[in-house]
PDB file of C-alpha atoms and ligand atoms in Angstrom:
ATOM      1  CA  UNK S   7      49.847 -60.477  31.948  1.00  0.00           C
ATOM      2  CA  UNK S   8      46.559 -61.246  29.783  1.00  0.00           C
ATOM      3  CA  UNK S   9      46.825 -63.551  27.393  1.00  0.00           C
ATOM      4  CA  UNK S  10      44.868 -62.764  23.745  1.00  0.00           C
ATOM      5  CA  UNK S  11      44.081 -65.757  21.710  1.00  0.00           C
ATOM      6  CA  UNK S  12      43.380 -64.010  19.364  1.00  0.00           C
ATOM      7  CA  UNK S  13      43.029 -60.180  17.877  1.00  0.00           C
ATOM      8  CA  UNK S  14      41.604 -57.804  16.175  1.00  0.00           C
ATOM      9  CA  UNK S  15      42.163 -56.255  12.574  1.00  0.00           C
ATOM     10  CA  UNK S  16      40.236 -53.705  10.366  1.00  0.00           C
ATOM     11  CA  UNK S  17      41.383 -54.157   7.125  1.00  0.00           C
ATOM     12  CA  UNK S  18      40.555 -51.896   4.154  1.00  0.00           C
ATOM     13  CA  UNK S  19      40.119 -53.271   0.796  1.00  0.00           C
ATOM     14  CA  UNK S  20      38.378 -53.446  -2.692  1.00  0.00           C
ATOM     15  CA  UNK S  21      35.406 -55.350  -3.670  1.00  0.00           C
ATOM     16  CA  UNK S  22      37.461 -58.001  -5.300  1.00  0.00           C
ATOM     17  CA  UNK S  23      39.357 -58.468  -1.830  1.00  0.00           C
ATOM     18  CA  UNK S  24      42.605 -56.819  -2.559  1.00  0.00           C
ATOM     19  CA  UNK S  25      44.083 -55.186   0.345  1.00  0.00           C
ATOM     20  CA  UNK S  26      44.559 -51.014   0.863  1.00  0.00           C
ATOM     21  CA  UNK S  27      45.201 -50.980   4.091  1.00  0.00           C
ATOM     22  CA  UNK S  28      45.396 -52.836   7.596  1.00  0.00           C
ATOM     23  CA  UNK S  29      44.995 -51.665  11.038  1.00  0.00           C
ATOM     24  CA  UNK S  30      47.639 -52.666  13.776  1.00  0.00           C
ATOM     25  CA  UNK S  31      46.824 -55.453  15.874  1.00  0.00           C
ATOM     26  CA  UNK S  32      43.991 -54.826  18.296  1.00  0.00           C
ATOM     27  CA  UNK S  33      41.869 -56.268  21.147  1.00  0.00           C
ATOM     28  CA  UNK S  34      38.381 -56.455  19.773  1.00  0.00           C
ATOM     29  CA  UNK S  35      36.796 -53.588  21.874  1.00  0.00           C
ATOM     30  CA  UNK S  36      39.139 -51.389  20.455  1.00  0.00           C
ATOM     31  CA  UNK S  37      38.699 -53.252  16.821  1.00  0.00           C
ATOM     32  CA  UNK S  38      35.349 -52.791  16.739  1.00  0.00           C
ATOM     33  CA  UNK S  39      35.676 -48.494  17.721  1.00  0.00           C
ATOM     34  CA  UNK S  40      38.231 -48.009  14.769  1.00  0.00           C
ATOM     35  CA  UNK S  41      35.659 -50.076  11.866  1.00  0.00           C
ATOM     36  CA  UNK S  42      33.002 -47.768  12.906  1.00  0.00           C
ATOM     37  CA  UNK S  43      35.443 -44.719  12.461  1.00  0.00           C
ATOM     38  CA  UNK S  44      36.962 -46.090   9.486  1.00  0.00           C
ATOM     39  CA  UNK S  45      33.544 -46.959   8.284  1.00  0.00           C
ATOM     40  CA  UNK S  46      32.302 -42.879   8.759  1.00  0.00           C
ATOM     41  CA  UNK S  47      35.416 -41.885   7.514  1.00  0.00           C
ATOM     42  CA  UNK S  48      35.350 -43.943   4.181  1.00  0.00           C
ATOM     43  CA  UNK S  49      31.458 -43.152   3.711  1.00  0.00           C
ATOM     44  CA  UNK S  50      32.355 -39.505   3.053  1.00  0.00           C
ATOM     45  CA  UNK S  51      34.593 -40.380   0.522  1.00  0.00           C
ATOM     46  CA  UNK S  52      32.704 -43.104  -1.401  1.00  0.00           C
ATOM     47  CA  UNK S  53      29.252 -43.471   0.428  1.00  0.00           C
ATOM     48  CA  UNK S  54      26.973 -45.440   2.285  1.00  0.00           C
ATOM     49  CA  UNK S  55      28.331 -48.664   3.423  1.00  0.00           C
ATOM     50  CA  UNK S  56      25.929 -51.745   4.269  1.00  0.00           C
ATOM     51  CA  UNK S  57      27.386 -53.522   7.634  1.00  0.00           C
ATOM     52  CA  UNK S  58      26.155 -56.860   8.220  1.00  0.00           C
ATOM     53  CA  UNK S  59      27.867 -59.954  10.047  1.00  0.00           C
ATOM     54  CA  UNK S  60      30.780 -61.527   7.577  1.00  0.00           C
ATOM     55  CA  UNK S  61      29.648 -64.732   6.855  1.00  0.00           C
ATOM     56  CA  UNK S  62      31.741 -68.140   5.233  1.00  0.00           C
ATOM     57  CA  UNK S  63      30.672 -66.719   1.458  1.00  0.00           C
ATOM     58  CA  UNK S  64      32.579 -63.550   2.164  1.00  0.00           C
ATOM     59  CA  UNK S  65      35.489 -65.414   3.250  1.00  0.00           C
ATOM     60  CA  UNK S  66      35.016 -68.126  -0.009  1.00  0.00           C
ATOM     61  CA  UNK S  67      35.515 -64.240  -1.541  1.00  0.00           C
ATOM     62  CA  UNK S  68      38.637 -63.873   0.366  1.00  0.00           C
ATOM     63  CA  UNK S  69      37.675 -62.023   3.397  1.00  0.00           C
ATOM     64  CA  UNK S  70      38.820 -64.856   5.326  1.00  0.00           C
ATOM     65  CA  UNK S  71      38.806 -64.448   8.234  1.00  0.00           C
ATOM     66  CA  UNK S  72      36.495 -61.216   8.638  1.00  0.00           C
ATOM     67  CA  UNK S  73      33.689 -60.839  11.328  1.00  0.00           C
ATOM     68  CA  UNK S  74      31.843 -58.247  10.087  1.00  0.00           C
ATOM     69  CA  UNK S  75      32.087 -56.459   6.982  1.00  0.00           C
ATOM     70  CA  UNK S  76      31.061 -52.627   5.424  1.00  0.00           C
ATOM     71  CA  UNK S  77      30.677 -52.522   1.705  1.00  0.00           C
ATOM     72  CA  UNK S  78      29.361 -50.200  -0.767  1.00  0.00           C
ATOM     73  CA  UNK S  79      29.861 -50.149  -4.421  1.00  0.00           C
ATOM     74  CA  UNK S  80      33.861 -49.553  -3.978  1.00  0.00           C
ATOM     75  CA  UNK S  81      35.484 -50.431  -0.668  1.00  0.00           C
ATOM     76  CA  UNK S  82      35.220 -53.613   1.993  1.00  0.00           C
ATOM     77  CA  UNK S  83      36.232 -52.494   5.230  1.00  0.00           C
ATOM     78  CA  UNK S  84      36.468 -55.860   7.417  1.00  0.00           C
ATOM     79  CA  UNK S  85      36.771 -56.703  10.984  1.00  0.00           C
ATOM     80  CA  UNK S  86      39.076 -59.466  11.188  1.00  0.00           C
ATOM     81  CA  UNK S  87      39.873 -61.922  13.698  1.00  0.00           C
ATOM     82  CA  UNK S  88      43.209 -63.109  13.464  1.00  0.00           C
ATOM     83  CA  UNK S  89      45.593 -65.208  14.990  1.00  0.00           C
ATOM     84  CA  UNK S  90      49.402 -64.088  13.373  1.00  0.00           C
ATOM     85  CA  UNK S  91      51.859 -62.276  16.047  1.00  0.00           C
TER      86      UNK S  91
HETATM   87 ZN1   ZN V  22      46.859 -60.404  13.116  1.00  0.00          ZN
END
C-alpha cells in the first residue's frame, strides 16, 4: 500500500481566517480538482477570486499551512497541505 506523507485539504474560510468549511482528506491531484470547483462554485456566489501561490504572510494570517489560496473581497478558499490523520 502507498504511503502519503502528507495530504491534501481545501478549506473554506473568511478573510480574517476563520474556518466555514473543510474538505476530507485528499491526495493532492484530487485536492487541487475540488479548489478549482470550489473556487467556480464560490465565484457565483460572491465573485471573482484572485488565485496566486500561498505564501509565509498568508500563513503569518493564519492560513498556515495553505499552498495556494483564492480570495476575493469575502471568502479564502485554501489548498492545504497537511499532515494530521
Ligand atoms: Zn489533514
Amino acid at each position: 500500500m502507498e504511503r502519503f506523507e502528507f495530504h491534501y485539504h481545501v478549506d473554506i474560510l473568511t478573510t480574517d481566517s476563520r474556518l466555514v468549511a473543510s474538505s476530507a482528506a485528499l491526495p493532492k491531484s484530487a485536492a487541487e480538482r475540488l479548489f478549482r470547483q470550489k473556487v467556480e462554485e464560490y465565484r457565483q456566489q460572491t465573485g471573482k477570486f484572485i488565485v496566486r501561490p500561498a505564501t509565509e504572510r498568508d500563513w503569518e494570517r493564519g492560513f498556515v499551512g495553505a499552498v495556494r489560496l483564492a480570495e476575493n473581497h469575502k471568502l479564502v478558499i485554501a489548498l492545504t497541505r497537511c499532515d494530521c490523520s
